[in-house]
Amino acid sequence: MASQDIPDPIKDFTGYQGSLFKSLLAATAAANSIPTEEWGFYRSLDRQFAKDLDQAGASALSIGNVLLQQCATDCGLMVKNFGDVDDVVERYGAAIDVCDGLLEKADHCLDEISGKFKQEDFKQDNPEVTQIATKDKLEYKFLHANNVVRPQMKFKDTVNNSGLVPFERKIKYKPHALVPLDSIVTDDDKSLPHPYEYEISHIEYPKTMFTVAEPEMYKPFDTTPLNWVDTEEGLLDMMKRLEGHEEIAVDLEHHNYRSYQGFTCLMQLSTRDDDFVIDTLQLRDKLWMLNEYFANPEIVKVLHGADSDIIWLQRDFGLYIVNLFDTYFPTKILDFPHHSLAYLLKTYCSFDADKKYQLADWRIRPLPEEMLNYARSDTHFLLYIYDRLRNELLEKSTSEDGNLVRICLQRSNEVALQKYEKDVYDAESGLGPGGWKNMLTKWKYTMNPQQLSVFKALHHWRDHTARDEDESCRYVLPNHMLMALVERMPVDSSGVIGCCNPCPTLVRMNAQTIGYTIQQAKMNALMAGKEDSVMEEVVPAKTETTTITSNNGSVTTTMKVQQVRRKVPDIDPSLFDLKKVKKMRTETAEKLEKKESTLFGSCLY
């Protein structure tokens, strides 16, 4: 088929697919037109035919090797090139393994895109799924939903999990700036400085924050309007309704099981009059507009335990908080017996927080009413709690300027000044929150050198795969399964799958890669062991003095010389005593020497 007759796959994929299959059928029919056993006969009849046949075979083999290597790389396998027909016959199983790996990956991707999973697959792929039952009634079925299409596939900002590329801050417009955004730069390769560092450090608080006032009672939970915000128009309407408010309460719901860095699924925001629940999955690229209020020093932003929230706000939306009041710190300053939000809700509002949805999958849409009520309860009462805590801090302050409130605000500022940076994986030292050394310390698992090498290699593979697939490490390979692989060290795909029950999807897809990784790690440990048998011994440095005399006088140079001596295995020095060796040989010969011959008797002597 002429190249001009081949449809463009981008414009007409169906037509291109049909022409491809047609070409394959024609090629297969042509190849089968001559029986294999008669090739030799036809080759002998026509030398040019034999030459063309050899050339076509070499070309097909070359193309096959290129495709095989490319696909093997995608599957994480190492396959040797096929040099001739014997290689193809003997090692065709390697090509089958590569094809199986590609088909498994394709099947997984199609399931992810379509959101269609079989129940049995779901049980295998999500071993952490649990159920919550209360009073013999199932309140909510699954903490991790099996039919949710991954939201990050629709994010307009591409997810980049590479530790080699610094985090690129998302803020492009800086309201309430005392220092222009374009003037905040850095000379190194790390992420840019905190854009509101100066504003937070030099904030002038409203005077009302240091005046005792009557707490404003929250409105009844059931009669307060609940506003679901999932469109840009709804967001703009919400922002208009925020105008004039001096305090707002904020909380976030986060998901990190099916994502490497994690992402925010929900934002709860409450004023004295309204509760807003924002679908941050839909409005992820629009929420930067909230900096108009979040960065306003005249508006108090009330959060509880805001360490993670501050990081998530800037990582996902480019949002920064100026004038943060974290209600966690008053519980410490006032020496409360407990410091959780649930304790504050119970103490000040007589509200029992229902925490059974705390670990629920917040990617679910539409959200069940129970989960919506749980989410809004975290901010609905928070401004009243803020009033009560601030009054108590002022009443117990030892100075007129409310020193306890200022201590609380200072600690809150330290939280607000946190800056998000990606975790960098250090394969050598294993340091860092996601490093292998941290896990090794916690598990306290006794390992021999080979197992330790396998542990490091698998831990590194897991981190690399999680970054590449944008999954959490515990989804890719749970810790207990990693340790099972370390203990047994299987080198084939069936052994790998047998160690993981139920076997996670990415382990099943990459079972051959994992087996090869284990095999290489074991080999590296053996080679390292052999090298350790011949080590270098460092001799303490000795001082040498050199004097150089010239026409202008003498110059004395003193230096320390470090000597390195090869340490070899202990060898018996007697093996090199030639006299002793000669004596041993003579004694051995005398023992073996015969005085008489079986055939000739003693006539030889």
CSV table of C-alpha atoms in Angstrom, one decimal, residues 96-531:
chain,number,residue,atom,x,y,z
A,96,ILE,CA,6.1,-13.6,25.6
A,97,ASP,CA,6.9,-12.2,29.0
A,98,VAL,CA,7.3,-8.7,27.5
A,99,CYS,CA,4.0,-9.0,25.6
A,100,ASP,CA,2.2,-10.2,28.8
A,101,GLY,CA,3.6,-7.2,30.7
A,102,LEU,CA,2.4,-4.8,28.0
A,103,LEU,CA,-1.1,-6.3,28.0
A,104,GLU,CA,-1.3,-6.2,31.8
A,105,LYS,CA,-0.4,-2.5,31.8
A,106,ALA,CA,-2.8,-1.8,29.0
A,107,ASP,CA,-5.6,-3.6,30.8
A,108,HIS,CA,-4.9,-1.7,34.0
A,109,CYS,CA,-4.9,1.6,32.2
A,110,LEU,CA,-8.2,0.9,30.5
A,111,ASP,CA,-9.8,0.0,33.8
A,112,GLU,CA,-8.4,3.2,35.4
A,113,ILE,CA,-9.8,5.4,32.6
A,114,SER,CA,-13.2,3.7,32.4
A,115,GLY,CA,-13.5,3.5,36.2
A,116,LYS,CA,-14.8,-0.1,35.8
A,117,PHE,CA,-13.4,-2.7,38.2
A,118,LYS,CA,-14.7,-6.1,39.1
A,119,GLN,CA,-15.4,-6.7,42.7
A,120,GLU,CA,-12.8,-9.4,43.0
A,121,ASP,CA,-10.2,-7.1,41.4
A,122,PHE,CA,-11.2,-4.4,43.8
A,123,LYS,CA,-10.5,-6.7,46.7
A,124,GLN,CA,-7.1,-7.5,45.4
A,125,ASP,CA,-6.1,-4.0,44.4
A,126,ASN,CA,-7.3,-2.3,47.6
A,127,PRO,CA,-6.3,-4.4,50.6
A,128,GLU,CA,-6.9,-1.6,53.0
A,129,VAL,CA,-10.6,-1.3,52.3
A,130,THR,CA,-12.7,-1.6,55.5
A,131,GLN,CA,-16.2,-1.2,56.5
A,132,ILE,CA,-17.8,0.7,59.4
A,133,ALA,CA,-20.7,-0.8,61.2
A,134,THR,CA,-22.7,0.9,64.0
A,135,LYS,CA,-25.4,-0.9,66.0
A,136,ASP,CA,-25.5,-3.7,63.5
A,137,LYS,CA,-26.2,-1.2,60.7
A,138,LEU,CA,-23.7,-0.5,58.0
A,139,GLU,CA,-23.4,3.3,58.1
A,140,TYR,CA,-21.0,3.7,55.2
A,141,LYS,CA,-19.7,0.9,52.9
A,142,PHE,CA,-16.2,1.7,51.9
A,143,LEU,CA,-13.5,4.0,53.1
A,144,HIS,CA,-11.8,3.6,49.7
A,145,ALA,CA,-14.2,3.6,46.8
A,146,ASN,CA,-13.6,1.2,44.0
A,147,ASN,CA,-15.3,3.1,41.2
A,148,VAL,CA,-13.7,6.5,41.4
A,149,VAL,CA,-11.8,7.7,38.3
A,150,ARG,CA,-8.6,9.2,39.5
A,151,PRO,CA,-9.1,13.0,39.7
A,152,GLN,CA,-5.5,13.9,39.0
A,153,MET,CA,-6.1,12.7,35.4
A,154,LYS,CA,-8.2,15.8,34.9
A,155,PHE,CA,-6.0,18.3,36.7
A,156,LYS,CA,-4.9,21.1,34.5
A,157,ASP,CA,-1.6,21.4,36.4
A,158,THR,CA,0.4,18.4,35.5
A,159,VAL,CA,1.5,16.3,38.5
A,160,ASN,CA,5.3,16.1,38.7
A,161,ASN,CA,6.6,13.8,41.4
A,162,SER,CA,10.3,14.0,40.5
A,163,GLY,CA,12.5,14.8,43.4
A,164,LEU,CA,15.1,16.3,40.9
A,165,VAL,CA,12.7,19.1,39.9
A,166,PRO,CA,11.9,21.6,42.7
A,167,PHE,CA,8.3,22.5,43.5
A,168,GLU,CA,7.1,25.4,41.3
A,169,ARG,CA,4.9,27.7,43.3
A,170,LYS,CA,1.5,28.4,41.8
A,171,ILE,CA,0.9,31.9,42.9
A,172,LYS,CA,0.9,34.3,40.0
A,173,TYR,CA,-0.9,37.3,41.5
A,174,LYS,CA,-0.2,38.6,45.0
A,175,PRO,CA,-2.9,40.6,46.7
A,176,HIS,CA,-2.2,42.7,49.9
A,177,ALA,CA,1.5,42.7,49.0
A,178,LEU,CA,4.1,44.7,50.9
A,179,VAL,CA,6.8,43.2,48.8
A,180,PRO,CA,6.1,42.6,45.1
A,181,LEU,CA,6.0,39.0,43.9
A,182,ASP,CA,8.5,39.5,41.1
A,183,SER,CA,11.1,40.7,43.6
A,184,ILE,CA,11.1,37.4,45.5
A,185,VAL,CA,13.7,35.3,43.8
A,186,THR,CA,16.6,32.9,44.7
A,187,ASP,CA,20.0,32.2,43.2
A,188,ASP,CA,20.0,28.4,43.8
A,189,ASP,CA,18.1,25.6,42.2
A,190,LYS,CA,15.7,25.1,45.1
A,191,SER,CA,12.1,26.2,45.2
A,192,LEU,CA,11.4,29.9,45.5
A,193,PRO,CA,11.1,31.6,48.9
A,194,HIS,CA,7.8,32.0,50.7
A,195,PRO,CA,5.9,34.8,48.8
A,196,TYR,CA,4.3,36.2,52.0
A,197,GLU,CA,7.2,35.8,54.4
A,198,TYR,CA,7.6,39.6,54.8
A,199,GLU,CA,3.9,40.2,55.2
A,200,ILE,CA,3.5,37.5,57.9
A,201,SER,CA,6.6,38.6,59.8
A,202,HIS,CA,5.6,42.3,59.8
A,203,ILE,CA,1.9,41.9,60.3
A,204,GLU,CA,-0.1,44.5,62.2
A,205,TYR,CA,-3.0,42.8,63.9
A,206,PRO,CA,-6.5,44.4,64.2
A,207,LYS,CA,-6.9,45.9,67.7
A,208,THR,CA,-10.2,43.9,68.2
A,209,MET,CA,-8.1,40.8,68.5
A,210,PHE,CA,-6.7,42.0,71.9
A,211,THR,CA,-10.1,43.2,73.4
A,212,VAL,CA,-12.4,41.0,75.4
A,213,ALA,CA,-15.7,40.7,73.7
A,214,GLU,CA,-19.0,38.8,74.1
A,215,PRO,CA,-18.7,35.5,72.2
A,216,GLU,CA,-21.0,35.4,69.2
A,217,MET,CA,-23.1,32.2,69.5
A,218,TYR,CA,-23.1,30.0,66.4
A,219,LYS,CA,-26.4,29.4,64.6
A,220,PRO,CA,-28.1,26.1,65.0
A,221,PHE,CA,-26.5,23.4,62.9
A,222,ASP,CA,-29.7,22.2,61.2
A,223,THR,CA,-30.9,25.7,60.2
A,224,THR,CA,-27.6,27.1,58.9
A,225,PRO,CA,-27.5,27.2,55.1
A,226,LEU,CA,-25.1,24.6,53.6
A,227,ASN,CA,-23.7,25.9,50.3
A,228,TRP,CA,-22.1,23.4,47.9
A,229,VAL,CA,-19.6,25.2,45.6
A,230,ASP,CA,-18.4,23.4,42.5
A,231,THR,CA,-18.5,26.0,39.8
A,232,GLU,CA,-16.7,29.2,39.1
A,233,GLU,CA,-19.9,31.2,39.3
A,234,GLY,CA,-20.6,29.6,42.7
A,235,LEU,CA,-17.1,30.5,43.8
A,236,LEU,CA,-17.5,34.2,42.8
A,237,ASP,CA,-20.8,34.3,44.6
A,238,MET,CA,-19.3,32.9,47.7
A,239,MET,CA,-16.5,35.5,47.6
A,240,LYS,CA,-19.0,38.3,47.5
A,241,ARG,CA,-20.7,36.9,50.6
A,242,LEU,CA,-17.3,36.8,52.4
A,243,GLU,CA,-17.0,40.6,52.1
A,244,GLY,CA,-17.3,42.4,55.4
A,245,HIS,CA,-16.5,39.4,57.6
A,246,GLU,CA,-13.6,39.9,60.0
A,247,GLU,CA,-13.1,36.2,60.7
A,248,ILE,CA,-13.5,33.0,58.7
A,249,ALA,CA,-13.0,29.4,59.7
A,250,VAL,CA,-11.2,27.0,57.3
A,251,ASP,CA,-10.6,23.3,57.1
A,252,LEU,CA,-9.5,20.8,54.4
A,253,GLU,CA,-10.1,17.1,53.6
A,254,HIS,CA,-7.2,15.4,52.0
A,255,HIS,CA,-6.5,12.2,50.0
A,256,ASN,CA,-3.1,10.5,49.8
A,257,TYR,CA,-3.8,6.8,49.2
A,258,ARG,CA,-4.0,6.9,45.4
A,259,SER,CA,-1.5,9.7,44.9
A,260,TYR,CA,2.2,10.1,45.7
A,261,GLN,CA,2.1,13.7,47.0
A,262,GLY,CA,-1.6,13.7,47.8
A,263,PHE,CA,-4.2,16.3,46.9
A,264,THR,CA,-7.0,18.2,48.6
A,265,CYS,CA,-10.5,17.0,47.9
A,266,LEU,CA,-12.6,19.4,49.9
A,267,MET,CA,-12.4,22.8,51.6
A,268,GLN,CA,-14.8,23.8,54.3
A,269,LEU,CA,-15.2,27.5,55.0
A,270,SER,CA,-17.6,29.1,57.5
A,271,THR,CA,-18.6,32.6,58.4
A,272,ARG,CA,-20.9,33.7,61.3
A,273,ASP,CA,-23.8,33.2,58.9
A,274,ASP,CA,-23.0,30.5,56.3
A,275,ASP,CA,-21.3,27.2,55.8
A,276,PHE,CA,-19.6,26.6,52.5
A,277,VAL,CA,-18.2,23.3,51.2
A,278,ILE,CA,-16.0,23.7,48.2
A,279,ASP,CA,-15.3,20.9,45.7
A,280,THR,CA,-11.6,21.6,45.2
A,281,LEU,CA,-11.3,18.8,42.6
A,282,GLN,CA,-13.5,20.8,40.3
A,283,LEU,CA,-12.1,24.3,41.2
A,284,ARG,CA,-8.5,23.4,41.7
A,285,ASP,CA,-7.2,25.9,39.2
A,286,LYS,CA,-9.6,28.7,40.4
A,287,LEU,CA,-9.1,28.8,44.1
A,288,TRP,CA,-6.1,31.1,43.9
A,289,MET,CA,-8.7,33.9,43.9
A,290,LEU,CA,-9.3,33.3,47.6
A,291,ASN,CA,-5.9,34.9,48.4
A,292,GLU,CA,-7.9,38.1,48.3
A,293,TYR,CA,-9.2,37.0,51.7
A,294,PHE,CA,-6.7,34.5,52.9
A,295,ALA,CA,-3.8,37.0,52.5
A,296,ASN,CA,-5.7,39.9,54.0
A,297,PRO,CA,-4.2,40.8,57.4
A,298,GLU,CA,-7.5,42.4,58.6
A,299,ILE,CA,-9.3,39.1,58.4
A,300,VAL,CA,-8.6,36.4,61.0
A,301,LYS,CA,-8.3,32.9,59.5
A,302,VAL,CA,-9.2,30.3,62.2
A,303,LEU,CA,-7.9,26.8,61.8
A,304,HIS,CA,-7.2,23.9,64.1
A,305,GLY,CA,-3.9,22.0,63.8
A,306,ALA,CA,-3.0,23.9,60.6
A,307,ASP,CA,0.4,22.4,59.9
A,308,SER,CA,-0.7,20.2,57.1
A,309,ASP,CA,-3.4,22.5,55.9
A,310,ILE,CA,-0.9,25.3,55.2
A,311,ILE,CA,1.2,23.0,53.1
A,312,TRP,CA,-1.8,21.6,51.1
A,313,LEU,CA,-3.2,25.1,50.4
A,314,GLN,CA,0.0,26.4,48.8
A,315,ARG,CA,0.9,23.1,47.1
A,316,ASP,CA,-2.5,22.6,45.4
A,317,PHE,CA,-3.9,26.1,45.0
A,318,GLY,CA,-1.2,28.6,45.6
A,319,LEU,CA,-3.0,29.9,48.7
A,320,TYR,CA,-1.2,31.6,51.6
A,321,ILE,CA,-2.6,32.7,55.0
A,322,VAL,CA,-1.7,36.0,56.6
A,323,ASN,CA,-3.1,36.4,60.1
A,324,LEU,CA,-3.6,32.8,61.2
A,325,PHE,CA,-5.1,31.8,64.5
A,326,ASP,CA,-4.5,28.2,65.2
A,327,THR,CA,-6.8,27.0,68.0
A,328,TYR,CA,-4.4,24.2,68.8
A,329,PHE,CA,-2.0,26.5,70.5
A,330,PRO,CA,-4.4,28.0,73.1
A,331,THR,CA,-5.1,24.4,74.3
A,332,LYS,CA,-1.3,24.1,75.0
A,333,ILE,CA,-0.9,27.6,76.5
A,334,LEU,CA,-4.0,27.2,78.7
A,335,ASP,CA,-2.8,23.7,79.7
A,336,PHE,CA,-6.0,21.8,78.5
A,337,PRO,CA,-6.0,18.0,79.2
A,338,HIS,CA,-6.6,17.3,75.5
A,339,HIS,CA,-5.8,19.3,72.4
A,340,SER,CA,-8.0,17.9,69.7
A,341,LEU,CA,-10.8,19.7,67.9
A,342,ALA,CA,-13.2,17.0,69.1
A,343,TYR,CA,-12.4,18.0,72.7
A,344,LEU,CA,-13.0,21.7,72.0
A,345,LEU,CA,-16.3,20.9,70.3
A,346,LYS,CA,-17.4,18.8,73.2
A,347,THR,CA,-16.2,21.4,75.8
A,348,TYR,CA,-17.6,24.6,74.3
A,349,CYS,CA,-20.4,23.4,72.1
A,350,SER,CA,-21.6,20.1,73.7
A,351,PHE,CA,-21.2,18.6,70.2
A,352,ASP,CA,-20.0,15.1,69.7
A,353,ALA,CA,-17.9,14.9,66.6
A,354,ASP,CA,-18.6,11.8,64.6
A,355,LYS,CA,-15.2,10.7,63.4
A,356,LYS,CA,-16.2,7.5,61.6
A,357,TYR,CA,-15.7,9.3,58.3
A,358,GLN,CA,-12.4,10.8,59.2
A,359,LEU,CA,-10.5,8.3,56.9
A,360,ALA,CA,-13.2,8.1,54.2
A,361,ASP,CA,-12.4,8.5,50.5
A,362,TRP,CA,-13.2,12.2,49.9
A,363,ARG,CA,-12.8,11.8,46.2
A,364,ILE,CA,-16.4,10.3,46.1
A,365,ARG,CA,-18.9,12.4,44.1
A,366,PRO,CA,-21.6,13.1,44.9
A,367,LEU,CA,-20.8,13.2,48.6
A,368,PRO,CA,-23.2,11.4,50.9
A,369,GLU,CA,-25.1,13.7,53.2
A,370,GLU,CA,-23.4,12.1,56.2
A,371,MET,CA,-20.0,13.0,54.9
A,372,LEU,CA,-21.1,16.6,54.1
A,373,ASN,CA,-22.4,17.0,57.6
A,374,TYR,CA,-19.1,15.6,59.1
A,375,ALA,CA,-17.1,18.0,56.9
A,376,ARG,CA,-19.0,21.2,57.8
A,377,SER,CA,-19.0,20.4,61.5
A,378,ASP,CA,-15.2,21.1,61.6
A,379,THR,CA,-15.8,24.8,60.8
A,380,HIS,CA,-19.4,25.5,61.8
A,381,PHE,CA,-18.6,25.9,65.5
A,382,LEU,CA,-15.0,27.1,65.1
A,383,LEU,CA,-15.5,30.9,65.2
A,384,TYR,CA,-17.4,30.6,68.5
A,385,ILE,CA,-14.6,28.5,69.9
A,386,TYR,CA,-12.2,31.1,68.7
A,387,ASP,CA,-14.1,33.8,70.7
A,388,ARG,CA,-14.0,31.7,73.8
A,389,LEU,CA,-10.4,30.8,73.6
A,390,ARG,CA,-9.3,34.4,72.8
A,391,ASN,CA,-11.2,35.7,75.8
A,392,GLU,CA,-9.6,33.2,78.1
A,393,LEU,CA,-6.1,34.0,76.8
A,394,LEU,CA,-6.8,37.8,77.4
A,395,GLU,CA,-8.1,37.2,80.9
A,396,LYS,CA,-5.1,35.2,81.9
A,397,SER,CA,-2.5,37.4,80.2
A,398,THR,CA,0.0,39.2,82.5
A,399,SER,CA,0.2,42.3,80.4
A,400,GLU,CA,-2.2,44.8,78.9
A,401,ASP,CA,-1.3,44.0,75.4
A,402,GLY,CA,-2.5,40.4,75.8
A,403,ASN,CA,0.8,38.6,75.8
A,404,LEU,CA,-0.8,35.1,75.8
A,405,VAL,CA,-2.7,36.0,72.6
A,406,ARG,CA,0.5,37.3,71.0
A,407,ILE,CA,2.3,34.0,71.9
A,408,CYS,CA,-0.5,32.1,70.2
A,409,LEU,CA,-0.3,34.3,67.2
A,410,GLN,CA,3.5,34.0,67.0
A,411,ARG,CA,3.3,30.2,67.0
A,412,SER,CA,0.6,30.4,64.4
A,413,ASN,CA,2.8,32.6,62.2
A,414,GLU,CA,5.6,30.0,62.4
A,415,VAL,CA,3.0,27.5,61.0
A,416,ALA,CA,1.9,29.9,58.3
A,417,LEU,CA,5.6,30.4,57.2
A,418,GLN,CA,6.0,26.8,56.3
A,419,LYS,CA,7.0,26.2,52.7
A,420,TYR,CA,6.1,23.1,50.7
A,421,GLU,CA,9.0,21.2,49.1
A,422,LYS,CA,9.1,17.8,47.5
A,423,ASP,CA,10.6,14.8,49.3
A,424,VAL,CA,13.9,13.8,47.8
A,425,TYR,CA,14.7,10.1,47.8
A,426,ASP,CA,18.3,9.3,49.0
A,427,ALA,CA,19.0,5.8,47.9
A,428,GLU,CA,22.5,5.8,49.4
A,429,SER,CA,21.9,7.0,53.0
A,430,GLY,CA,18.2,6.2,53.2
A,431,LEU,CA,17.6,9.5,55.0
A,432,GLY,CA,14.4,11.5,54.8
A,433,PRO,CA,10.7,10.9,55.8
A,434,GLY,CA,10.3,8.4,53.0
A,435,GLY,CA,13.8,6.8,53.1
A,436,TRP,CA,14.5,3.2,53.8
A,437,LYS,CA,16.5,3.9,57.0
A,438,ASN,CA,13.4,5.2,58.7
A,439,MET,CA,11.5,2.1,57.9
A,440,LEU,CA,14.4,-0.1,58.8
A,441,THR,CA,14.5,1.5,62.2
A,442,LYS,CA,10.8,1.1,62.9
A,443,TRP,CA,10.6,-2.6,61.8
A,444,LYS,CA,13.8,-3.7,63.5
A,445,TYR,CA,14.0,-6.7,61.2
A,446,THR,CA,17.2,-8.8,61.4
A,447,MET,CA,18.7,-9.2,57.9
A,448,ASN,CA,21.7,-10.8,56.4
A,449,PRO,CA,23.8,-8.8,53.8
A,450,GLN,CA,21.8,-10.2,50.9
A,451,GLN,CA,18.4,-9.4,52.5
A,452,LEU,CA,19.6,-5.9,53.3
A,453,SER,CA,20.6,-5.4,49.7
A,454,VAL,CA,17.2,-6.7,48.5
A,455,PHE,CA,15.4,-4.4,51.0
A,456,LYS,CA,17.2,-1.3,49.7
A,457,ALA,CA,16.6,-2.2,46.1
A,458,LEU,CA,12.9,-3.0,46.6
A,459,HIS,CA,12.4,0.1,48.7
A,460,HIS,CA,13.9,2.2,45.9
A,461,TRP,CA,11.8,0.4,43.3
A,462,ARG,CA,8.7,1.1,45.3
A,463,ASP,CA,9.4,4.8,45.6
A,464,HIS,CA,10.3,5.1,41.9
A,465,THR,CA,7.2,3.3,40.8
A,466,ALA,CA,5.0,5.3,43.2
A,467,ARG,CA,6.3,8.6,41.7
A,468,ASP,CA,6.0,7.3,38.2
A,469,GLU,CA,2.4,6.0,38.6
A,470,ASP,CA,1.4,8.8,41.0
A,471,GLU,CA,0.4,6.3,43.7
A,472,SER,CA,1.2,6.1,47.4
A,473,CYS,CA,4.0,3.7,48.4
A,474,ARG,CA,1.6,1.7,50.6
A,475,TYR,CA,-0.7,1.3,47.5
A,476,VAL,CA,2.2,0.1,45.3
A,477,LEU,CA,3.6,-2.3,47.9
A,478,PRO,CA,2.5,-2.4,51.5
A,479,ASN,CA,5.3,-2.6,54.1
A,480,HIS,CA,4.4,-6.1,55.3
A,481,MET,CA,4.5,-7.4,51.7
A,482,LEU,CA,7.9,-5.7,51.2
A,483,MET,CA,9.2,-7.5,54.2
A,484,ALA,CA,7.8,-10.8,53.0
A,485,LEU,CA,9.7,-10.4,49.7
A,486,VAL,CA,12.9,-9.5,51.7
A,487,GLU,CA,12.5,-12.6,53.8
A,488,ARG,CA,12.0,-15.1,50.9
A,489,MET,CA,13.9,-13.2,48.1
A,490,PRO,CA,12.0,-14.8,45.1
A,491,VAL,CA,13.6,-14.3,41.7
A,492,ASP,CA,10.7,-15.3,39.4
A,493,SER,CA,7.3,-13.7,38.9
A,494,SER,CA,5.3,-16.6,40.4
A,495,GLY,CA,7.4,-16.4,43.6
A,496,VAL,CA,6.9,-12.6,43.8
A,497,ILE,CA,3.1,-12.9,43.4
A,498,GLY,CA,3.1,-15.7,46.0
A,499,CYS,CA,4.7,-13.5,48.6
A,500,CYS,CA,1.9,-10.9,48.2
A,501,ASN,CA,-1.5,-12.0,49.1
A,502,PRO,CA,-3.7,-10.3,48.0
A,503,CYS,CA,-1.3,-9.2,45.3
A,504,PRO,CA,-1.4,-5.4,44.5
A,505,THR,CA,-2.0,-4.4,40.9
A,506,LEU,CA,1.4,-2.8,40.3
A,507,VAL,CA,3.2,-5.8,41.9
A,508,ARG,CA,1.3,-8.2,39.6
A,509,MET,CA,2.1,-6.0,36.6
A,510,ASN,CA,5.8,-5.7,37.4
A,511,ALA,CA,6.4,-9.1,39.0
A,512,GLN,CA,9.1,-10.0,36.5
A,513,THR,CA,10.8,-6.7,37.1
A,514,ILE,CA,10.7,-7.2,40.9
A,515,GLY,CA,12.2,-10.7,40.5
A,516,TYR,CA,15.0,-9.3,38.4
A,517,THR,CA,15.6,-6.5,40.9
A,518,ILE,CA,15.9,-9.1,43.7
A,519,GLN,CA,18.2,-11.2,41.7
A,520,GLN,CA,20.5,-8.3,40.9
A,521,ALA,CA,20.5,-7.1,44.5
A,522,LYS,CA,21.5,-10.6,45.7
A,523,MET,CA,24.3,-10.7,43.2
A,524,ASN,CA,25.5,-7.3,44.2
A,525,ALA,CA,25.6,-8.3,47.8
A,526,LEU,CA,27.7,-11.4,46.9
A,527,MET,CA,30.1,-9.3,44.9
A,528,ALA,CA,30.4,-6.8,47.7
A,529,GLY,CA,31.1,-9.7,50.1
A,530,LYS,CA,34.0,-10.9,47.9
A,531,GLU,CA,35.4,-7.4,47.7
